[in-house]
Amino acid sequence: MAVNPDGEPSGAEERVGAVDVDVLVVGAGPTGLTAACEAIRHGLSVRIVDRKAYRSTFSKALVVHARTLEVFETMGVAEATVAEGQPFAALNIHAGRRPRTVRVDLMELPWGDTAYPYWLSIPQYATERILEEHLNRLGGEVEWQVSLDELHEEGDHVEARLKRADDGEDVVRSRWVVGCDGGRSRVREQVGLHLDRADAKATFVLADVKTTADVIEDEGHVFLGPEGLLLIVPMPEPRRWRIIAHVPTPPSDTPITIDAAFLDALIRRRSGIEFGSHDVVWQSQFNLRHGIADHYRRGRVLLAGDAAHVHSPVGGQGLNTGVQDAHNLLWKLGVARRREVLRTEELLDSYEAERRPVARAMVRGTARATGALTARSGLLRALLGPVAPRILSHPAVQARLGRAVGMLEIAYPVSPLANPAIASARAGRRMPNPELRTGGRLYQELDPGHYTWVVRQKHGEAFPHPSAPTWGGLPVVFLGDGSLVDGSGPLPPVVLVRPDRYVAGSGDSVESVWSQLAVHPEQVPVPR
């Protein structure tokens, strides 16, 4: 059932031409649920379908990073997510035949201007539940056991043929389709886009298991030994851990039996810990592949999450990248729907231009890291032991486990939304989120769904009233002298912030910022 942003069913009287709904989302994992929630928040009617019978009960992805928690805060689900998760206090790296341990205190890294200075351990099923419950509160609902059969673009809309579990069919006409249906995406296939996977020639086993060993509950462990990589990752449930291990690839007809005895033997050999494995509630074996779709958009059909990129689990970037894909895309669809702005194609093309390089860098980075950690050569593994602790002991390397792994440094230096000839150095970078002396942080003062001006107003300096035409009808936040907590870092005098908390432009005056934009937000009416 399609709903509008007020949570009411959208009937035939609300249809425009042949369109039944603004957005059809295919796939109800974290990416699809984020897309559906964001569609409603940005004023779009939405349907979301998934071929599964119900939400997954498996833990799967386990880490939510700082930048994703900032997205969740904008959506209104960060508090619930943090409440169900457990921050990592530290990461202990053990390397070599006589393991030397390097302890990285994750809570003491230079995180900078974020309200979420940690890695959050939370099972994917909990993240999905939080998002689905939020969708329900907004008036949306996942249509389970509904799969996509065919897609056809028809000028001003896309016609999708859906199949239900009872063999019934439904034809949906939507302005846009967002494919969030995973690595084997039917949406991607239907519009002729391609994702070629490269075989990393590495097999991993994963399991969620309880232990009888006295292991510090909120610290993770990485063992880099001659036999192979082992990760022991804390989960929110007391005494439950995620085990991740690189293992020799077995013959295709000989699956690995991942049970308590197998896990105990593996952990004992690689770490020396008598783990006492029991209550194995989930286990998985997979051969690692990675790749990225040739394009993220074909006409009115767009890809997000695993439909657009697949990669190693090292670094816990996958779920986070998918959520941020949806967050980047849906505000742009909201702008395009509210009004047919000039240069709408540039607006929608900016999704691929901004997000595909992020995924490409992530795929390459995780592939290199995984390749180093799973080197098949015994000599390379032996060399990794003495070298890794020296590298990981360096403060600059440890610092990257904060802001960089937390995805706070992701930027969009090349975007159709900005004029490259005169765009400021900050354009396309995440807007800082400093603490305010009045309490809270800057993001809490910004409009939750639209562009916002942020102006540093010096004592005695005059700016036009917020209702003046100068601001293009967009909200304005004035920061006076002393508004920011000491150490928050400088901000330019005038900044225009996008709905996703990235900088559209910055400079010494409003006029200089307007000149930097290729697609002008003042062409969009801002609801009040």
Short mmCIF file of C-alpha atoms in Angstrom, two decimals:
data_model
loop_
_atom_site.label_atom_id
_atom_site.label_comp_id
_atom_site.label_asym_id
_atom_site.label_seq_id
_atom_site.Cartn_x
_atom_site.Cartn_y
_atom_site.Cartn_z
CA MET A 1 0.00 0.00 0.00
CA ALA A 2 1.35 3.43 -0.91
CA VAL A 3 1.33 6.09 1.76
CA ASN A 4 1.90 9.80 1.69
CA PRO A 5 4.04 11.63 4.28
CA ASP A 6 1.05 12.06 6.59
CA GLY A 7 0.64 8.31 6.82
CA GLU A 8 -2.62 8.27 4.88
CA PRO A 9 -3.25 5.88 1.98
CA SER A 10 -2.70 7.64 -1.33
CA GLY A 11 -5.84 7.09 -3.36
CA ALA A 12 -6.56 7.46 -7.04
CA GLU A 13 -7.55 11.09 -6.54
CA GLU A 14 -3.95 11.84 -5.56
CA ARG A 15 -2.42 10.27 -8.63
CA VAL A 16 -0.84 12.46 -11.23
CA GLY A 17 -1.33 11.09 -14.70
CA ALA A 18 -0.39 7.44 -14.82
CA VAL A 19 1.66 7.49 -11.60
CA ASP A 20 0.46 5.46 -8.58
CA VAL A 21 3.34 6.28 -6.25
CA ASP A 22 6.44 8.46 -6.24
CA VAL A 23 8.97 5.78 -5.29
CA LEU A 24 8.93 2.00 -5.45
CA VAL A 25 11.67 0.51 -3.26
CA VAL A 26 12.63 -3.09 -4.03
CA GLY A 27 14.32 -4.81 -1.08
CA ALA A 28 13.71 -4.31 2.64
CA GLY A 29 17.17 -4.66 4.14
CA PRO A 30 18.83 -1.71 5.89
CA THR A 31 19.30 0.19 2.61
CA GLY A 32 15.75 -0.31 1.40
CA LEU A 33 14.21 0.49 4.79
CA THR A 34 16.30 3.67 4.97
CA ALA A 35 15.18 4.61 1.46
CA ALA A 36 11.51 4.10 2.32
CA CYS A 37 11.75 6.08 5.58
CA GLU A 38 13.64 8.87 3.87
CA ALA A 39 11.14 8.97 1.01
CA ILE A 40 8.31 9.73 3.43
CA ARG A 41 10.42 12.23 5.38
CA HIS A 42 11.13 14.12 2.16
CA GLY A 43 7.50 14.33 1.11
CA LEU A 44 7.29 11.34 -1.24
CA SER A 45 4.73 8.57 -1.39
CA VAL A 46 6.36 5.14 -1.32
CA ARG A 47 5.85 1.40 -1.60
CA ILE A 48 8.48 -1.05 -0.42
CA VAL A 49 8.42 -4.74 -1.36
CA ASP A 50 10.60 -7.74 -0.54
CA ARG A 51 10.45 -11.30 -1.80
CA LYS A 52 11.26 -12.74 1.66
CA ALA A 53 8.47 -13.87 3.97
CA TYR A 54 9.58 -11.65 6.85
CA ARG A 55 12.47 -9.59 8.21
CA SER A 56 15.74 -11.48 8.64
CA THR A 57 16.53 -12.87 12.09
CA PHE A 58 20.26 -13.26 11.40
CA SER A 59 22.88 -10.89 12.77
CA LYS A 60 24.86 -10.47 9.49
CA ALA A 61 26.45 -6.98 9.48
CA LEU A 62 27.47 -6.01 13.00
CA VAL A 63 28.96 -2.51 13.04
CA VAL A 64 27.25 0.87 12.66
CA HIS A 65 29.73 3.70 12.23
CA ALA A 66 29.69 7.34 13.34
CA ARG A 67 28.57 8.85 10.04
CA THR A 68 25.68 6.38 9.78
CA LEU A 69 24.60 7.27 13.32
CA GLU A 70 24.55 10.91 12.20
CA VAL A 71 22.23 9.86 9.36
CA PHE A 72 20.08 7.96 11.84
CA GLU A 73 19.94 11.05 14.05
CA THR A 74 18.55 13.09 11.15
CA MET A 75 15.99 10.34 10.53
CA GLY A 76 15.06 10.10 14.21
CA VAL A 77 16.34 6.59 15.01
CA ALA A 78 19.86 7.17 16.42
CA GLU A 79 18.77 7.05 20.06
CA ALA A 80 17.03 3.69 19.61
CA THR A 81 20.02 2.30 17.68
CA VAL A 82 22.58 3.34 20.30
CA ALA A 83 20.37 1.94 23.08
CA GLU A 84 20.41 -1.52 21.48
CA GLY A 85 24.10 -1.53 20.62
CA GLN A 86 27.40 -1.66 22.45
CA PRO A 87 30.31 0.66 21.66
CA PHE A 88 33.69 -0.96 21.13
CA ALA A 89 36.02 0.28 23.87
CA ALA A 90 39.18 -1.07 22.27
CA LEU A 91 40.65 -3.21 19.53
CA ASN A 92 43.50 -5.59 20.44
CA ILE A 93 45.75 -6.72 17.60
CA HIS A 94 47.83 -9.84 18.23
CA ALA A 95 50.46 -10.70 15.61
CA GLY A 96 53.28 -13.18 15.09
CA ARG A 97 54.15 -16.66 16.29
CA ARG A 98 54.92 -15.16 19.68
CA PRO A 99 52.10 -12.65 19.58
CA ARG A 100 52.84 -9.08 20.41
CA THR A 101 49.66 -7.21 21.34
CA VAL A 102 48.87 -3.66 20.27
CA ARG A 103 45.87 -2.19 22.08
CA VAL A 104 43.99 0.59 20.32
CA ASP A 105 41.77 2.56 22.68
CA LEU A 106 38.96 3.40 20.27
CA MET A 107 37.23 5.72 22.73
CA GLU A 108 40.35 7.91 23.03
CA LEU A 109 41.04 8.41 19.33
CA PRO A 110 40.84 11.95 17.87
CA TRP A 111 37.25 11.64 16.64
CA GLY A 112 36.68 15.37 16.39
CA ASP A 113 33.27 16.93 15.83
CA THR A 114 30.85 14.00 16.08
CA ALA A 115 28.32 13.06 18.72
CA TYR A 116 29.11 9.36 18.10
CA PRO A 117 32.86 8.83 18.74
CA TYR A 118 32.87 5.03 18.59
CA TRP A 119 32.17 1.89 16.60
CA LEU A 120 28.75 0.57 17.59
CA SER A 121 28.24 -3.19 17.71
CA ILE A 122 24.62 -4.01 16.87
CA PRO A 123 23.28 -7.03 14.95
CA GLN A 124 21.74 -6.28 11.57
CA TYR A 125 18.43 -7.79 12.62
CA ALA A 126 18.16 -5.17 15.39
CA THR A 127 19.01 -2.34 12.99
CA GLU A 128 16.40 -3.60 10.53
CA ARG A 129 13.77 -3.91 13.26
CA ILE A 130 14.39 -0.35 14.42
CA LEU A 131 14.10 0.93 10.85
CA GLU A 132 10.97 -1.09 10.08
CA GLU A 133 9.27 0.08 13.26
CA HIS A 134 10.16 3.66 12.33
CA LEU A 135 8.71 3.11 8.86
CA ASN A 136 5.50 1.82 10.43
CA ARG A 137 5.27 4.91 12.65
CA LEU A 138 5.61 7.07 9.54
CA GLY A 139 2.67 5.21 8.01
CA GLY A 140 4.62 2.89 5.72
CA GLU A 141 4.66 -0.88 5.62
CA VAL A 142 6.86 -3.51 4.00
CA GLU A 143 4.97 -5.75 1.58
CA TRP A 144 6.58 -9.12 2.28
CA GLN A 145 6.51 -12.03 -0.17
CA VAL A 146 6.24 -9.66 -3.10
CA SER A 147 8.93 -9.92 -5.77
CA LEU A 148 9.79 -7.88 -8.82
CA ASP A 149 9.12 -9.61 -12.12
CA GLU A 150 9.59 -6.96 -14.81
CA LEU A 151 10.44 -3.26 -15.20
CA HIS A 152 9.68 -0.95 -18.11
CA GLU A 153 10.34 2.79 -18.25
CA GLU A 154 7.47 4.67 -19.89
CA GLY A 155 8.63 8.27 -20.26
CA ASP A 156 7.45 10.00 -17.08
CA HIS A 157 7.21 6.82 -14.98
CA VAL A 158 8.40 3.24 -14.53
CA GLU A 159 5.97 0.35 -14.82
CA ALA A 160 6.82 -2.53 -12.49
CA ARG A 161 5.14 -5.92 -12.57
CA LEU A 162 5.15 -7.52 -9.12
CA LYS A 163 4.36 -11.11 -8.13
CA ARG A 164 2.80 -12.09 -4.81
CA ALA A 165 3.21 -15.36 -2.93
CA ASP A 166 -0.31 -16.39 -3.94
CA ASP A 167 0.75 -16.10 -7.62
CA GLY A 168 -1.24 -12.91 -7.98
CA GLU A 169 0.23 -9.98 -9.91
CA ASP A 170 0.26 -6.24 -9.37
CA VAL A 171 1.33 -3.48 -11.75
CA VAL A 172 2.80 -0.37 -10.08
CA ARG A 173 3.51 2.87 -11.92
CA SER A 174 6.07 4.93 -10.04
CA ARG A 175 8.09 8.05 -10.77
CA TRP A 176 11.24 6.25 -9.68
CA VAL A 177 12.36 2.76 -8.70
CA VAL A 178 15.15 2.29 -6.17
CA GLY A 179 16.77 -1.15 -6.31
CA CYS A 180 17.99 -2.20 -2.88
CA ASP A 181 17.65 -5.91 -3.61
CA GLY A 182 21.18 -7.14 -2.97
CA GLY A 183 24.09 -8.54 -4.90
CA ARG A 184 21.89 -10.56 -7.25
CA SER A 185 19.61 -7.58 -7.92
CA ARG A 186 16.63 -8.21 -10.16
CA VAL A 187 16.26 -4.45 -10.59
CA ARG A 188 19.83 -4.17 -11.89
CA GLU A 189 19.27 -7.07 -14.24
CA GLN A 190 16.00 -5.67 -15.62
CA VAL A 191 17.52 -2.33 -16.66
CA GLY A 192 20.67 -3.83 -18.16
CA LEU A 193 23.20 -2.64 -15.61
CA HIS A 194 26.09 -4.92 -14.68
CA LEU A 195 28.13 -5.76 -11.60
CA ASP A 196 31.18 -7.87 -12.40
CA ARG A 197 32.62 -9.61 -9.35
CA ALA A 198 36.30 -10.35 -8.92
CA ASP A 199 37.08 -13.49 -6.93
CA ALA A 200 39.31 -12.63 -3.96
CA LYS A 201 40.19 -16.33 -3.65
CA ALA A 202 39.51 -16.26 0.07
CA THR A 203 37.01 -18.24 2.13
CA PHE A 204 35.61 -16.94 5.40
CA VAL A 205 33.57 -18.57 8.14
CA LEU A 206 31.39 -16.54 10.51
CA ALA A 207 29.52 -17.55 13.62
CA ASP A 208 27.69 -15.95 16.54
CA VAL A 209 28.54 -17.96 19.63
CA LYS A 210 28.58 -17.75 23.41
CA THR A 211 31.72 -18.40 25.45
CA THR A 212 32.67 -19.68 28.88
CA ALA A 213 35.99 -17.80 28.71
CA ASP A 214 36.48 -14.60 30.68
CA VAL A 215 37.02 -12.19 27.80
CA ILE A 216 36.51 -8.45 28.33
CA GLU A 217 33.03 -7.86 26.95
CA ASP A 218 33.46 -4.59 25.03
CA GLU A 219 36.84 -5.12 23.36
CA GLY A 220 37.52 -6.76 20.02
CA HIS A 221 40.49 -8.96 19.11
CA VAL A 222 42.35 -9.50 15.84
CA PHE A 223 44.82 -12.38 15.55
CA LEU A 224 47.28 -12.26 12.65
CA GLY A 225 49.03 -15.59 12.79
CA PRO A 226 50.75 -17.87 10.29
CA GLU A 227 47.64 -20.04 10.04
CA GLY A 228 45.34 -17.17 9.08
CA LEU A 229 43.20 -14.25 10.22
CA LEU A 230 40.88 -14.53 13.24
CA LEU A 231 38.57 -11.80 14.55
CA ILE A 232 36.67 -12.03 17.83
CA VAL A 233 34.11 -9.22 17.90
CA PRO A 234 31.88 -8.27 20.85
CA MET A 235 28.12 -8.36 20.48
CA PRO A 236 25.60 -6.52 22.70
CA GLU A 237 24.27 -9.72 24.29
CA PRO A 238 26.45 -10.66 27.30
CA ARG A 239 29.09 -13.34 26.59
CA ARG A 240 28.10 -13.57 22.92
CA TRP A 241 30.73 -12.97 20.25
CA ARG A 242 31.03 -12.85 16.48
CA ILE A 243 33.79 -15.11 15.19
CA ILE A 244 35.25 -14.30 11.77
CA ALA A 245 38.05 -16.41 10.33
CA HIS A 246 39.83 -16.85 7.03
CA VAL A 247 40.15 -20.57 6.28
CA PRO A 248 41.56 -22.67 3.44
CA THR A 249 39.04 -22.94 0.61
CA PRO A 250 37.53 -26.43 0.74
CA PRO A 251 36.48 -28.46 -2.30
CA SER A 252 33.16 -27.20 -3.63
CA ASP A 253 31.40 -30.40 -2.62
CA THR A 254 32.77 -30.35 0.96
CA PRO A 255 31.09 -27.65 3.05
CA ILE A 256 32.65 -26.81 6.40
CA THR A 257 30.76 -27.91 9.49
CA ILE A 258 30.80 -24.78 11.66
CA ASP A 259 29.88 -26.06 15.10
CA ALA A 260 31.14 -25.51 18.65
CA ALA A 261 33.91 -28.13 18.31
CA PHE A 262 35.16 -26.60 15.04
CA LEU A 263 35.16 -23.09 16.52
CA ASP A 264 36.91 -24.16 19.72
CA ALA A 265 39.70 -25.88 17.80
CA LEU A 266 40.16 -22.95 15.42
CA ILE A 267 40.21 -20.33 18.21
CA ARG A 268 42.60 -22.42 20.33
CA ARG A 269 45.10 -22.82 17.47
CA ARG A 270 45.07 -19.15 16.46
CA SER A 271 44.71 -17.38 19.81
CA GLY A 272 45.49 -19.87 22.57
CA ILE A 273 42.11 -19.10 24.19
CA GLU A 274 40.01 -21.97 25.54
CA PHE A 275 36.81 -20.39 24.32
CA GLY A 276 34.20 -22.90 25.47
CA SER A 277 31.96 -22.30 22.47
CA HIS A 278 28.26 -23.05 22.84
CA ASP A 279 24.87 -21.79 21.68
CA VAL A 280 25.91 -21.20 18.05
CA VAL A 281 22.85 -19.28 16.83
CA TRP A 282 24.10 -18.31 13.37
CA GLN A 283 26.92 -19.42 11.11
CA SER A 284 27.92 -18.76 7.53
CA GLN A 285 30.57 -19.71 5.02
CA PHE A 286 31.30 -17.69 1.89
CA ASN A 287 33.88 -17.23 -0.81
CA LEU A 288 34.78 -13.54 -0.94
CA ARG A 289 34.07 -11.54 -4.10
CA HIS A 290 34.03 -7.83 -4.72
CA GLY A 291 32.81 -5.49 -7.43
CA ILE A 292 30.84 -2.37 -8.30
CA ALA A 293 28.01 -1.71 -10.75
CA ASP A 294 28.94 -0.02 -14.03
CA HIS A 295 26.31 2.66 -13.30
CA TYR A 296 24.02 3.55 -10.40
CA ARG A 297 21.29 5.06 -12.55
CA ARG A 298 19.47 4.25 -15.75
CA GLY A 299 16.72 6.76 -16.38
CA ARG A 300 14.23 6.62 -13.53
CA VAL A 301 15.76 3.48 -12.00
CA LEU A 302 18.54 3.78 -9.40
CA LEU A 303 20.61 1.27 -7.42
CA ALA A 304 21.73 1.44 -3.80
CA GLY A 305 23.51 -0.78 -1.28
CA ASP A 306 24.60 -4.27 -2.29
CA ALA A 307 22.76 -3.92 -5.61
CA ALA A 308 25.41 -1.34 -6.49
CA HIS A 309 28.52 -2.71 -4.73
CA VAL A 310 29.74 -5.93 -3.06
CA HIS A 311 32.94 -6.23 -1.08
CA SER A 312 34.89 -7.66 1.86
CA PRO A 313 33.41 -7.39 5.37
CA VAL A 314 36.75 -6.03 6.66
CA GLY A 315 36.07 -2.65 8.27
CA GLY A 316 32.32 -3.18 8.54
CA GLN A 317 31.58 -0.73 5.71
CA GLY A 318 28.82 -2.49 3.76
CA LEU A 319 25.62 -1.78 5.69
CA ASN A 320 26.88 1.72 6.43
CA THR A 321 27.59 2.50 2.78
CA GLY A 322 24.13 1.29 1.75
CA VAL A 323 22.38 3.44 4.35
CA GLN A 324 24.41 6.45 3.24
CA ASP A 325 23.57 5.71 -0.42
CA ALA A 326 19.86 5.90 0.40
CA HIS A 327 20.33 9.04 2.49
CA ASN A 328 22.16 10.78 -0.37
CA LEU A 329 19.61 9.73 -2.98
CA LEU A 330 16.25 10.31 -1.36
CA TRP A 331 16.62 14.01 -0.55
CA LYS A 332 17.44 14.55 -4.22
CA LEU A 333 14.32 12.67 -5.32
CA GLY A 334 12.37 14.80 -2.84
CA VAL A 335 13.74 17.99 -4.44
CA ALA A 336 12.99 16.70 -7.94
CA ARG A 337 9.41 15.78 -6.93
CA ARG A 338 8.52 19.02 -5.15
CA ARG A 339 9.23 20.95 -8.28
CA GLU A 340 10.68 20.27 -11.69
CA VAL A 341 13.81 22.28 -10.96
CA LEU A 342 16.05 23.50 -13.71
CA ARG A 343 18.81 21.01 -14.48
CA THR A 344 17.00 18.13 -12.75
CA GLU A 345 19.17 15.66 -14.66
CA GLU A 346 22.28 17.09 -13.00
CA LEU A 347 20.57 16.75 -9.64
CA LEU A 348 19.83 13.06 -10.17
CA ASP A 349 23.15 12.37 -11.91
CA SER A 350 24.89 13.73 -8.82
CA TYR A 351 23.86 10.57 -6.95
CA GLU A 352 26.14 8.34 -9.03
CA ALA A 353 28.80 11.05 -9.37
CA GLU A 354 29.04 11.34 -5.59
CA ARG A 355 28.37 7.84 -4.30
CA ARG A 356 30.03 5.59 -6.90
CA PRO A 357 33.57 6.94 -6.22
CA VAL A 358 32.94 6.32 -2.51
CA ALA A 359 32.06 2.69 -3.21
CA ARG A 360 34.95 2.28 -5.64
CA ALA A 361 37.43 3.50 -3.03
CA MET A 362 35.83 1.30 -0.38
CA VAL A 363 35.92 -1.80 -2.61
CA ARG A 364 39.56 -1.19 -3.51
CA GLY A 365 40.56 -0.43 0.06
CA THR A 366 38.85 -3.42 1.61
CA ALA A 367 40.16 -5.66 -1.18
CA ARG A 368 43.74 -4.55 -0.47
CA ALA A 369 43.32 -4.93 3.28
CA THR A 370 41.70 -8.33 2.92
CA GLY A 371 44.38 -9.44 0.47
CA ALA A 372 47.12 -8.53 2.96
CA LEU A 373 45.33 -10.22 5.84
CA THR A 374 44.57 -13.41 3.90
CA ALA A 375 47.82 -13.79 1.96
CA ARG A 376 48.18 -17.41 0.90
CA SER A 377 51.97 -17.31 1.04
CA GLY A 378 53.34 -18.63 4.32
CA LEU A 379 56.26 -16.21 3.96
CA LEU A 380 53.94 -13.20 3.65
CA ARG A 381 52.00 -14.32 6.71
CA ALA A 382 55.21 -14.76 8.65
CA LEU A 383 56.36 -11.26 7.67
CA LEU A 384 53.02 -9.77 8.69
CA GLY A 385 53.58 -10.84 12.30
CA PRO A 386 56.56 -8.63 13.19
CA VAL A 387 55.64 -5.78 10.80
CA ALA A 388 51.98 -5.27 11.71
CA PRO A 389 52.50 -4.29 15.39
CA ARG A 390 55.03 -1.61 14.44
CA ILE A 391 52.68 -0.12 11.87
CA LEU A 392 49.60 -0.32 14.08
CA SER A 393 51.41 1.25 17.03
CA HIS A 394 51.80 4.51 15.14
CA PRO A 395 49.32 7.20 16.37
CA ALA A 396 48.54 8.36 12.81
CA VAL A 397 47.57 4.82 11.79
CA GLN A 398 45.43 4.37 14.89
CA ALA A 399 43.73 7.71 14.27
CA ARG A 400 42.38 6.38 10.97
CA LEU A 401 40.43 3.77 12.92
CA GLY A 402 38.35 6.68 14.21
CA ARG A 403 37.34 9.31 11.66
CA ALA A 404 38.32 7.40 8.51
CA VAL A 405 36.82 4.00 9.37
CA GLY A 406 33.91 5.88 10.99
CA MET A 407 33.27 7.34 7.49
CA LEU A 408 33.46 10.95 8.71
CA GLU A 409 36.02 11.90 6.05
CA ILE A 410 33.92 10.85 3.05
CA ALA A 411 33.64 13.77 0.64
CA TYR A 412 32.23 14.56 -2.80
CA PRO A 413 34.92 16.71 -4.42
CA VAL A 414 33.40 16.28 -7.90
CA SER A 415 29.65 16.75 -8.20
CA PRO A 416 27.25 18.14 -10.83
CA LEU A 417 25.72 20.20 -8.02
CA ALA A 418 28.75 22.48 -7.73
CA ASN A 419 30.47 24.77 -10.22
CA PRO A 420 33.97 23.24 -10.31
CA ALA A 421 35.62 26.45 -11.49
CA ILE A 422 34.69 28.47 -8.39
CA ALA A 423 33.49 25.97 -5.76
CA SER A 424 35.05 26.48 -2.35
CA ALA A 425 37.49 23.97 -0.90
CA ARG A 426 34.81 22.89 1.58
CA ALA A 427 32.18 22.14 -1.09
CA GLY A 428 31.30 18.46 -1.03
CA ARG A 429 32.77 17.88 2.42
CA ARG A 430 30.80 16.89 5.48
CA MET A 431 29.62 19.93 7.43
CA PRO A 432 31.34 20.07 10.84
CA ASN A 433 29.07 19.38 13.79
CA PRO A 434 30.62 21.39 16.65
CA GLU A 435 29.25 21.64 20.15
CA LEU A 436 27.28 24.79 21.01
CA ARG A 437 27.69 26.72 24.24
CA THR A 438 23.91 26.74 24.60
CA GLY A 439 23.92 22.92 24.56
CA GLY A 440 23.70 20.31 21.84
CA ARG A 441 25.43 20.46 18.48
CA LEU A 442 25.07 22.42 15.28
CA TYR A 443 23.23 19.69 13.36
CA GLN A 444 20.33 19.99 15.78
CA GLU A 445 19.84 23.60 14.65
CA LEU A 446 19.68 22.77 10.94
CA ASP A 447 16.48 22.14 9.02
CA PRO A 448 16.00 18.34 9.06
CA GLY A 449 14.95 18.07 5.43
CA HIS A 450 16.17 21.06 3.44
CA TYR A 451 19.14 23.26 2.67
CA THR A 452 20.12 25.57 5.56
CA TRP A 453 22.31 28.66 5.72
CA VAL A 454 24.83 28.81 8.57
CA VAL A 455 26.20 32.29 9.18
CA ARG A 456 29.00 33.28 11.56
CA GLN A 457 27.86 36.71 12.73
CA LYS A 458 30.55 38.84 14.36
CA HIS A 459 29.62 41.40 16.98
CA GLY A 460 28.07 44.43 15.30
CA GLU A 461 27.89 42.75 11.87
CA ALA A 462 24.55 43.07 10.09
CA PHE A 463 22.96 40.52 7.79
CA PRO A 464 19.58 40.63 6.02
CA HIS A 465 16.58 39.36 7.97
CA PRO A 466 15.99 35.59 7.48
CA SER A 467 12.85 36.42 5.46
CA ALA A 468 14.79 38.59 2.98
CA PRO A 469 15.01 37.41 -0.66
CA THR A 470 18.79 37.15 -0.24
CA TRP A 471 18.41 33.74 1.36
CA GLY A 472 16.19 32.29 -1.37
CA GLY A 473 13.48 31.23 1.06
CA LEU A 474 15.83 28.86 2.88
CA PRO A 475 16.17 28.74 6.70
CA VAL A 476 19.10 30.61 8.28
CA VAL A 477 21.05 29.77 11.45
CA PHE A 478 23.07 32.66 12.89
CA LEU A 479 26.05 31.83 15.11
CA GLY A 480 27.30 34.76 17.14
CA ASP A 481 30.74 35.24 18.65
CA GLY A 482 31.35 32.59 21.27
CA SER A 483 28.54 30.31 20.06
CA LEU A 484 30.86 27.35 19.59
CA VAL A 485 32.66 25.45 22.32
CA ASP A 486 36.39 26.12 22.35
CA GLY A 487 38.29 23.69 20.15
CA SER A 488 35.39 23.09 17.77
CA GLY A 489 37.40 24.48 14.87
CA PRO A 490 36.74 27.42 12.55
CA LEU A 491 33.80 27.72 10.18
CA PRO A 492 33.66 30.00 7.12
CA PRO A 493 31.56 33.16 7.49
CA VAL A 494 28.75 31.84 5.29
CA VAL A 495 27.98 28.18 4.55
CA LEU A 496 25.07 26.60 2.67
CA VAL A 497 24.45 23.11 4.05
CA ARG A 498 22.67 20.41 2.05
CA PRO A 499 19.92 18.26 3.57
CA ASP A 500 22.44 15.41 4.00
CA ARG A 501 24.73 17.68 6.06
CA TYR A 502 27.30 18.16 3.30
CA VAL A 503 28.53 21.60 2.28
CA ALA A 504 26.94 22.96 -0.90
CA GLY A 505 29.14 26.05 -0.87
CA SER A 506 30.94 28.40 1.49
CA GLY A 507 32.51 31.83 1.36
CA ASP A 508 32.65 35.36 2.71
CA SER A 509 29.21 36.36 1.45
CA VAL A 510 25.84 34.96 0.45
CA GLU A 511 26.42 36.05 -3.14
CA SER A 512 29.73 34.21 -3.39
CA VAL A 513 28.04 31.00 -2.21
CA TRP A 514 25.16 31.30 -4.68
CA SER A 515 27.67 31.63 -7.51
CA GLN A 516 29.24 28.27 -6.63
CA LEU A 517 26.08 26.25 -7.21
CA ALA A 518 25.23 24.53 -10.48
CA VAL A 519 21.75 23.53 -9.25
CA HIS A 520 20.16 26.28 -7.16
CA PRO A 521 18.11 25.21 -4.15
CA GLU A 522 16.13 28.47 -4.21
CA GLN A 523 14.27 27.03 -7.19
CA VAL A 524 12.66 24.63 -4.73
CA PRO A 525 9.80 25.86 -2.51
CA VAL A 526 10.56 25.10 1.14
CA PRO A 527 7.51 23.89 3.08
CA ARG A 528 6.84 25.76 6.30
#
